[in-house]
Amino acid sequence: MNQTSNQTSKILIITGKQAYERVSKAVLKYENIDVYQTDISIAAFLTPNLILKAINKYADDLNIQRSKLDTIYDFILVTGLIRHDLKIIEEETGIKCYKSTREASDIPLLIENLDYITLSTKDYADDQISKYIIKEAEKELLNAEELPLYNKNSFNLKSNKLKNAIKIGNLKVGDKYPMRVLGEIVHTPWLSDKSLENKINYYLDSGADMIDLGMVSNEDNSKDLKRIISITRDLTDKPISVDTLNTKELIEAIKLDADMILSVDEGNSDDLIPYLTNSNTASVVLPTNYKTNEVPHTIDTKLDKLKLNVEKLLNNDLKVVADPILEPINNLGCNFTDSVIACKLFKEKYDLPMFFGIGNVTELFDVDSNGVNATLCAISQEVGGNILFTPESSDKCKYSIKELKIASKITFLAKLKNSLPKDLGYTLINYKDKKNDEEIYSKSEELKLLNKINKNDNKDKYKYDLTENDIIIAKENDKQVLDKGSFKIKLDRENSIIVAIYYEYGYPKKILKGKNPKEIYETALRFNMITKMDHAAYFGKELEKAEIALKIGKKYNQDFELYYNDFWDLKLK
């Protein structure tokens, strides 16, 4: 880094009046840090000129020349959401000045990592910390990827523990590597070329390690596979699997050099083995016989049938991925817990790569997917799973591939470090907060604003003139006077933009497109599309809702709340 060590650096932190107490508390244990409170209430309002004035005033308070400050401090940190580049501070004073973390509570994390990051005059320090932690995590993940499939003399065809790591296409799969995410594109024969390309690119952008081409039940689309696989190959060199129980389609997939097929069971294995023998295609093997509608309903039958079907392929020296079948919650017969036990028991006996069908659970569970995906990923790692399978069939499971990819990194790093799956650089905390640093309004703050306390505090030069009469209980207007024009707001999800169609007297006049609310409402104001303040407030509120919905995958309908299901108002006494 370009700073001196955190143990020897003398640091001055400049902040606003409101944050001063929190910042001081955060750095209380550091004897090498001083905190200076400016006359500005909110640190985010600090500009380079105001910071320079604060530095001059601080030097005056110390009764020294400003030029002497660089003999006392190695650098300055400025807190708050400051938008300006702070480079001018060093140019004017000779003292290095950088942006601190967004939140006061993160300053200790910054101080402890000063030896490993480069502070910036433009970017917040927590961005630098996050980049460093993730960079170190990625190094560990990369080191794992470079491990060989197996060590010499560890491979024994006559052992019950066979091929515990294999290559599927160019991808290593096994316990030494992170769990691989296999994303299924359902009903690929029904998709146009463009729709298929868009879906593949979305899966790749989401982090899928392998692309699964789902066929259509009770149809034979074997003649269409060449087109489907060709489109996929043109877009990625990642492994491709074909997902069907139609034997003709599976044979065609093998002939077209698909990297993996799913699935093989007792009913089709005799037909497929001759083709698999002369190929490099891996097979996902089930404990079933769908030709005779035989599906195991107990742990023991799962294990017995899977053993029989797996050994048939292993005896032909074929690549095998075992799938004990992860069952949905509360499934009749073999339930979810039973299926997890079956996975664990099978893996203990047969050290083979194992398939973990997470989509079987998430798609049939009415909950947000990210927490379920993370938990199932952790369970998979503990029972020896290697391939995490999911479609994104339902809207509630949108982003499942990305969620599983991140979860696989978190759980694998925890495994490497022999630690709990937290504080590892990656997180799936998307809709809540790991820690709440919210500035909550309190009665004590209200009393201070009303000069009920600290009335005689001479240190506070700025007194407020508020009284109880200045507390206004807000309410809506009784009548609404319409503006000359109106907007219909929609989302263009394909291009990730917000669209506002402007109407006058019921006729469309303009179409505004932008990536964020600010672009759109400032454009609307420039074109005089809004003349009333309440219309401007409403328009800004709706654009913000649209932006959130676009970002998190929530549906957006103008004038309706984003979160309007029963959960928020449900009384559970």
Tab-separated table of N, CA and C in Angstrom, residues 383-492:
chain	number	residue	atom	x	y	z
A	383	VAL	N	-22.492	-33.361	2.560
A	383	VAL	CA	-22.768	-34.759	2.218
A	383	VAL	C	-21.975	-35.217	0.998
A	384	GLY	N	-21.173	-34.306	0.422
A	384	GLY	CA	-20.300	-34.702	-0.669
A	384	GLY	C	-20.801	-34.405	-2.062
A	385	GLY	N	-21.726	-33.465	-2.207
A	385	GLY	CA	-22.223	-33.085	-3.526
A	385	GLY	C	-21.170	-32.346	-4.333
A	386	ASN	N	-21.239	-32.486	-5.652
A	386	ASN	CA	-20.248	-31.841	-6.528
A	386	ASN	C	-20.866	-31.015	-7.644
A	387	ILE	N	-22.094	-31.357	-8.046
A	387	ILE	CA	-22.777	-30.592	-9.091
A	387	ILE	C	-24.099	-30.098	-8.530
A	388	LEU	N	-24.277	-28.779	-8.533
A	388	LEU	CA	-25.498	-28.163	-8.029
A	388	LEU	C	-26.393	-27.849	-9.230
A	389	PHE	N	-27.498	-28.527	-9.295
A	389	PHE	CA	-28.373	-28.420	-10.463
A	389	PHE	C	-29.577	-27.531	-10.165
A	390	THR	N	-29.855	-26.583	-11.065
A	390	THR	CA	-31.061	-25.777	-10.900
A	390	THR	C	-31.518	-25.220	-12.237
A	391	PRO	N	-32.823	-25.193	-12.442
A	391	PRO	CA	-33.364	-24.354	-13.510
A	391	PRO	C	-33.739	-23.015	-12.872
A	392	GLU	N	-34.195	-22.086	-13.645
A	392	GLU	CA	-34.828	-20.890	-13.090
A	392	GLU	C	-36.221	-20.816	-13.706
A	393	SER	N	-36.993	-21.854	-13.462
A	393	SER	CA	-38.295	-21.987	-14.118
A	393	SER	C	-39.309	-20.973	-13.615
A	394	SER	N	-39.357	-20.782	-12.307
A	394	SER	CA	-40.360	-19.878	-11.740
A	394	SER	C	-39.725	-18.543	-11.383
A	395	ASP	N	-40.564	-17.509	-11.332
A	395	ASP	CA	-40.060	-16.168	-11.028
A	395	ASP	C	-39.434	-16.099	-9.639
A	396	LYS	N	-39.971	-16.871	-8.703
A	396	LYS	CA	-39.425	-16.817	-7.338
A	396	LYS	C	-38.006	-17.377	-7.268
A	397	CYS	N	-37.614	-18.140	-8.302
A	397	CYS	CA	-36.266	-18.723	-8.335
A	397	CYS	C	-35.323	-17.978	-9.268
A	398	LYS	N	-35.728	-16.802	-9.716
A	398	LYS	CA	-34.838	-15.986	-10.538
A	398	LYS	C	-33.558	-15.682	-9.763
A	399	TYR	N	-32.447	-15.697	-10.449
A	399	TYR	CA	-31.105	-15.480	-9.891
A	399	TYR	C	-30.573	-16.685	-9.128
A	400	SER	N	-31.249	-17.839	-9.222
A	400	SER	CA	-30.784	-19.022	-8.489
A	400	SER	C	-29.384	-19.446	-8.905
A	401	ILE	N	-29.070	-19.328	-10.186
A	401	ILE	CA	-27.729	-19.727	-10.645
A	401	ILE	C	-26.663	-18.855	-10.001
A	402	LYS	N	-26.884	-17.561	-9.993
A	402	LYS	CA	-25.919	-16.649	-9.373
A	402	LYS	C	-25.831	-16.899	-7.874
A	403	GLU	N	-26.982	-17.140	-7.244
A	403	GLU	CA	-26.997	-17.411	-5.803
A	403	GLU	C	-26.198	-18.671	-5.480
A	404	LEU	N	-26.384	-19.714	-6.280
A	404	LEU	CA	-25.650	-20.957	-6.039
A	404	LEU	C	-24.163	-20.795	-6.322
A	405	LYS	N	-23.832	-20.009	-7.331
A	405	LYS	CA	-22.417	-19.786	-7.640
A	405	LYS	C	-21.716	-19.100	-6.469
A	406	ILE	N	-22.355	-18.073	-5.926
A	406	ILE	CA	-21.768	-17.373	-4.781
A	406	ILE	C	-21.735	-18.291	-3.558
A	407	ALA	N	-22.822	-19.019	-3.337
A	407	ALA	CA	-22.873	-19.934	-2.189
A	407	ALA	C	-21.792	-21.003	-2.291
A	408	SER	N	-21.519	-21.489	-3.500
A	408	SER	CA	-20.480	-22.514	-3.666
A	408	SER	C	-19.104	-21.947	-3.332
A	409	LYS	N	-18.876	-20.676	-3.655
A	409	LYS	CA	-17.613	-20.037	-3.284
A	409	LYS	C	-17.507	-19.887	-1.767
A	410	ILE	N	-18.588	-19.421	-1.138
A	410	ILE	CA	-18.580	-19.218	0.312
A	410	ILE	C	-18.305	-20.532	1.040
A	411	THR	N	-19.046	-21.575	0.660
A	411	THR	CA	-18.912	-22.843	1.380
A	411	THR	C	-17.563	-23.508	1.121
A	412	PHE	N	-17.045	-23.364	-0.102
A	412	PHE	CA	-15.745	-23.975	-0.400
A	412	PHE	C	-14.625	-23.250	0.334
A	413	LEU	N	-14.696	-21.913	0.398
A	413	LEU	CA	-13.689	-21.158	1.141
A	413	LEU	C	-13.742	-21.508	2.628
A	414	ALA	N	-14.954	-21.676	3.158
A	414	ALA	CA	-15.086	-22.079	4.567
A	414	ALA	C	-14.449	-23.445	4.788
A	415	LYS	N	-14.630	-24.334	3.816
A	415	LYS	CA	-14.031	-25.666	3.898
A	415	LYS	C	-12.503	-25.575	3.878
A	416	LEU	N	-11.967	-24.749	2.983
A	416	LEU	CA	-10.513	-24.592	2.899
A	416	LEU	C	-9.934	-24.021	4.187
A	417	LYS	N	-10.642	-23.056	4.760
A	417	LYS	CA	-10.129	-22.373	5.947
A	417	LYS	C	-10.546	-23.064	7.244
A	418	ASN	N	-11.373	-24.118	7.112
A	418	ASN	CA	-11.910	-24.800	8.289
A	418	ASN	C	-12.594	-23.795	9.209
A	419	SER	N	-13.449	-22.960	8.596
A	419	SER	CA	-14.110	-21.886	9.333
A	419	SER	C	-15.607	-21.926	9.073
A	420	LEU	N	-16.339	-21.067	9.756
A	420	LEU	CA	-17.755	-20.900	9.477
A	420	LEU	C	-17.920	-20.105	8.178
A	421	PRO	N	-19.050	-20.259	7.499
A	421	PRO	CA	-19.233	-19.574	6.207
A	421	PRO	C	-19.626	-18.108	6.352
A	422	LYS	N	-18.742	-17.321	6.921
A	422	LYS	CA	-18.993	-15.890	7.098
A	422	LYS	C	-17.677	-15.124	7.044
A	423	ASP	N	-17.794	-13.845	6.670
A	423	ASP	CA	-16.627	-12.957	6.599
A	423	ASP	C	-15.553	-13.491	5.655
A	424	LEU	N	-15.980	-14.022	4.517
A	424	LEU	CA	-15.046	-14.619	3.561
A	424	LEU	C	-14.950	-13.825	2.257
A	425	GLY	N	-15.560	-12.651	2.229
A	425	GLY	CA	-15.485	-11.799	1.037
A	425	GLY	C	-16.756	-11.814	0.221
A	426	TYR	N	-17.405	-12.956	0.164
A	426	TYR	CA	-18.665	-13.079	-0.580
A	426	TYR	C	-19.830	-13.144	0.394
A	427	THR	N	-20.980	-12.695	-0.064
A	427	THR	CA	-22.159	-12.727	0.785
A	427	THR	C	-23.403	-12.893	-0.071
A	428	LEU	N	-24.418	-13.516	0.514
A	428	LEU	CA	-25.734	-13.600	-0.121
A	428	LEU	C	-26.775	-12.855	0.711
A	429	ILE	N	-26.331	-11.874	1.472
A	429	ILE	CA	-27.266	-11.041	2.234
A	429	ILE	C	-27.733	-9.942	1.290
A	430	ASN	N	-28.829	-10.212	0.587
A	430	ASN	CA	-29.284	-9.305	-0.467
A	430	ASN	C	-30.411	-8.384	-0.026
A	431	TYR	N	-31.238	-8.821	0.921
A	431	TYR	CA	-32.443	-8.067	1.230
A	431	TYR	C	-32.509	-7.598	2.681
A	432	LYS	N	-31.531	-7.987	3.467
A	432	LYS	CA	-31.428	-7.478	4.827
A	432	LYS	C	-30.024	-6.901	4.982
A	433	ASP	N	-29.559	-6.746	6.189
A	433	ASP	CA	-28.231	-6.184	6.429
A	433	ASP	C	-27.488	-7.025	7.447
A	434	LYS	N	-26.189	-7.206	7.190
A	434	LYS	CA	-25.373	-7.959	8.141
A	434	LYS	C	-25.262	-7.208	9.465
A	435	LYS	N	-25.182	-5.900	9.369
A	435	LYS	CA	-25.201	-5.076	10.576
A	435	LYS	C	-25.979	-3.810	10.253
A	436	ASN	N	-26.678	-3.324	11.226
A	436	ASN	CA	-27.558	-2.181	11.009
A	436	ASN	C	-26.893	-0.916	11.534
A	437	ASP	N	-26.411	-0.087	10.616
A	437	ASP	CA	-25.793	1.180	10.998
A	437	ASP	C	-26.724	2.360	10.710
A	438	GLU	N	-28.009	2.069	10.655
A	438	GLU	CA	-28.992	3.098	10.355
A	438	GLU	C	-29.004	4.176	11.435
A	439	GLU	N	-29.142	5.409	11.016
A	439	GLU	CA	-29.279	6.514	11.962
A	439	GLU	C	-30.749	6.621	12.348
A	440	ILE	N	-31.104	6.067	13.489
A	440	ILE	CA	-32.495	6.001	13.911
A	440	ILE	C	-32.878	7.287	14.650
A	441	TYR	N	-34.029	7.809	14.303
A	441	TYR	CA	-34.546	8.992	15.004
A	441	TYR	C	-35.001	8.586	16.390
A	442	SER	N	-34.610	9.344	17.388
A	442	SER	CA	-34.940	8.991	18.773
A	442	SER	C	-35.509	10.202	19.506
A	443	LYS	N	-36.121	9.926	20.647
A	443	LYS	CA	-36.687	11.002	21.463
A	443	LYS	C	-35.599	11.947	21.955
A	444	SER	N	-34.431	11.403	22.272
A	444	SER	CA	-33.339	12.262	22.751
A	444	SER	C	-32.893	13.241	21.665
A	445	GLU	N	-32.896	12.767	20.412
A	445	GLU	CA	-32.534	13.669	19.312
A	445	GLU	C	-33.585	14.761	19.174
A	446	GLU	N	-34.842	14.374	19.335
A	446	GLU	CA	-35.916	15.367	19.230
A	446	GLU	C	-35.788	16.422	20.315
A	447	LEU	N	-35.468	15.967	21.521
A	447	LEU	CA	-35.300	16.923	22.628
A	447	LEU	C	-34.136	17.873	22.357
A	448	LYS	N	-33.081	17.343	21.760
A	448	LYS	CA	-31.931	18.181	21.442
A	448	LYS	C	-32.299	19.217	20.386
A	449	LEU	N	-33.057	18.768	19.379
A	449	LEU	CA	-33.486	19.696	18.333
A	449	LEU	C	-34.384	20.797	18.893
A	450	LEU	N	-35.141	20.432	19.932
A	450	LEU	CA	-36.041	21.411	20.551
A	450	LEU	C	-35.354	22.203	21.664
A	451	ASN	N	-34.016	22.013	21.791
A	451	ASN	CA	-33.240	22.721	22.817
A	451	ASN	C	-33.706	22.397	24.234
A	452	LYS	N	-34.204	21.170	24.424
A	452	LYS	CA	-34.610	20.758	25.756
A	452	LYS	C	-33.428	20.266	26.581
A	453	ILE	N	-32.380	19.855	25.879
A	453	ILE	CA	-31.156	19.451	26.569
A	453	ILE	C	-29.992	20.183	25.948
A	454	ASN	N	-28.871	20.200	26.621
A	454	ASN	CA	-27.660	20.882	26.150
A	454	ASN	C	-27.896	22.366	25.885
A	455	LYS	N	-28.863	22.954	26.606
A	455	LYS	CA	-29.173	24.364	26.359
A	455	LYS	C	-27.981	25.262	26.649
A	456	ASN	N	-27.217	24.888	27.636
A	456	ASN	CA	-26.110	25.738	28.062
A	456	ASN	C	-24.763	25.192	27.623
A	457	ASP	N	-24.777	24.330	26.595
A	457	ASP	CA	-23.529	23.755	26.087
A	457	ASP	C	-22.839	24.787	25.215
A	458	ASN	N	-21.814	25.418	25.749
A	458	ASN	CA	-21.145	26.497	25.014
A	458	ASN	C	-20.364	25.995	23.809
A	459	LYS	N	-20.076	24.678	23.799
A	459	LYS	CA	-19.341	24.134	22.662
A	459	LYS	C	-20.193	24.139	21.400
A	460	ASP	N	-21.512	24.101	21.577
A	460	ASP	CA	-22.414	24.063	20.428
A	460	ASP	C	-22.807	25.495	20.079
A	461	LYS	N	-22.184	26.014	19.033
A	461	LYS	CA	-22.411	27.411	18.654
A	461	LYS	C	-23.709	27.589	17.870
A	462	TYR	N	-24.249	26.463	17.409
A	462	TYR	CA	-25.434	26.550	16.554
A	462	TYR	C	-26.649	26.054	17.327
A	463	LYS	N	-27.497	26.988	17.771
A	463	LYS	CA	-28.703	26.635	18.515
A	463	LYS	C	-29.878	26.560	17.542
A	464	TYR	N	-30.828	25.704	17.870
A	464	TYR	CA	-32.007	25.553	17.034
A	464	TYR	C	-33.162	26.358	17.617
A	465	ASP	N	-34.002	26.861	16.748
A	465	ASP	CA	-35.147	27.660	17.191
A	465	ASP	C	-36.451	26.878	17.106
A	466	LEU	N	-36.364	25.551	17.071
A	466	LEU	CA	-37.566	24.736	16.949
A	466	LEU	C	-38.337	24.680	18.259
A	467	THR	N	-39.664	24.582	18.137
A	467	THR	CA	-40.532	24.353	19.292
A	467	THR	C	-41.461	23.194	18.960
A	468	GLU	N	-42.268	22.787	19.974
A	468	GLU	CA	-43.224	21.704	19.726
A	468	GLU	C	-44.175	22.020	18.590
A	469	ASN	N	-44.438	23.302	18.369
A	469	ASN	CA	-45.335	23.695	17.280
A	469	ASN	C	-44.751	23.408	15.901
A	470	ASP	N	-43.440	23.176	15.857
A	470	ASP	CA	-42.790	22.899	14.567
A	470	ASP	C	-42.776	21.406	14.234
A	471	ILE	N	-43.335	20.591	15.103
A	471	ILE	CA	-43.491	19.167	14.807
A	471	ILE	C	-44.818	18.976	14.079
A	472	ILE	N	-44.739	18.538	12.845
A	472	ILE	CA	-45.925	18.426	11.995
A	472	ILE	C	-46.221	16.953	11.731
A	473	ILE	N	-47.391	16.514	12.036
A	473	ILE	CA	-47.823	15.159	11.721
A	473	ILE	C	-48.298	15.150	10.268
A	474	ALA	N	-47.602	14.407	9.433
A	474	ALA	CA	-47.869	14.454	7.996
A	474	ALA	C	-49.173	13.747	7.642
A	475	LYS	N	-49.823	14.208	6.593
A	475	LYS	CA	-51.009	13.550	6.055
A	475	LYS	C	-51.141	13.891	4.574
A	476	GLU	N	-51.876	13.077	3.872
A	476	GLU	CA	-52.079	13.309	2.448
A	476	GLU	C	-53.031	14.480	2.227
A	477	ASN	N	-52.929	15.107	1.039
A	477	ASN	CA	-53.871	16.164	0.664
A	477	ASN	C	-55.264	15.574	0.452
A	478	ASP	N	-56.264	16.349	0.781
A	478	ASP	CA	-57.635	15.898	0.574
A	478	ASP	C	-57.994	15.846	-0.906
A	479	LYS	N	-57.441	16.777	-1.685
A	479	LYS	CA	-57.748	16.838	-3.119
A	479	LYS	C	-56.455	16.815	-3.926
A	480	GLN	N	-56.504	16.198	-5.079
A	480	GLN	CA	-55.358	16.154	-5.983
A	480	GLN	C	-55.714	16.912	-7.266
A	481	VAL	N	-54.887	17.865	-7.625
A	481	VAL	CA	-55.077	18.595	-8.886
A	481	VAL	C	-54.106	18.016	-9.895
A	482	LEU	N	-54.636	17.481	-10.983
A	482	LEU	CA	-53.799	16.791	-11.960
A	482	LEU	C	-52.927	17.751	-12.741
A	483	ASP	N	-51.755	17.266	-13.118
A	483	ASP	CA	-50.845	18.010	-13.975
A	483	ASP	C	-51.353	17.941	-15.412
A	484	LYS	N	-50.743	18.716	-16.302
A	484	LYS	CA	-51.186	18.707	-17.708
A	484	LYS	C	-50.872	17.382	-18.400
A	485	GLY	N	-49.831	16.698	-17.912
A	485	GLY	CA	-49.432	15.436	-18.514
A	485	GLY	C	-49.319	14.345	-17.467
A	486	SER	N	-49.151	13.110	-17.946
A	486	SER	CA	-48.989	11.980	-17.027
A	486	SER	C	-47.994	10.985	-17.623
A	487	PHE	N	-47.561	10.030	-16.789
A	487	PHE	CA	-46.561	9.050	-17.217
A	487	PHE	C	-47.059	7.636	-16.963
A	488	LYS	N	-46.759	6.746	-17.888
A	488	LYS	CA	-46.907	5.320	-17.682
A	488	LYS	C	-45.508	4.732	-17.607
A	489	ILE	N	-45.161	4.145	-16.454
A	489	ILE	CA	-43.799	3.655	-16.228
A	489	ILE	C	-43.775	2.142	-16.397
A	490	LYS	N	-42.833	1.665	-17.196
A	490	LYS	CA	-42.668	0.231	-17.422
A	490	LYS	C	-41.182	-0.125	-17.379
A	491	LEU	N	-40.902	-1.423	-17.312
A	491	LEU	CA	-39.521	-1.903	-17.292
A	491	LEU	C	-39.197	-2.627	-18.587
A	492	ASP	N	-38.062	-2.301	-19.177
A	492	ASP	CA	-37.510	-3.062	-20.303
A	492	ASP	C	-36.422	-3.944	-19.723
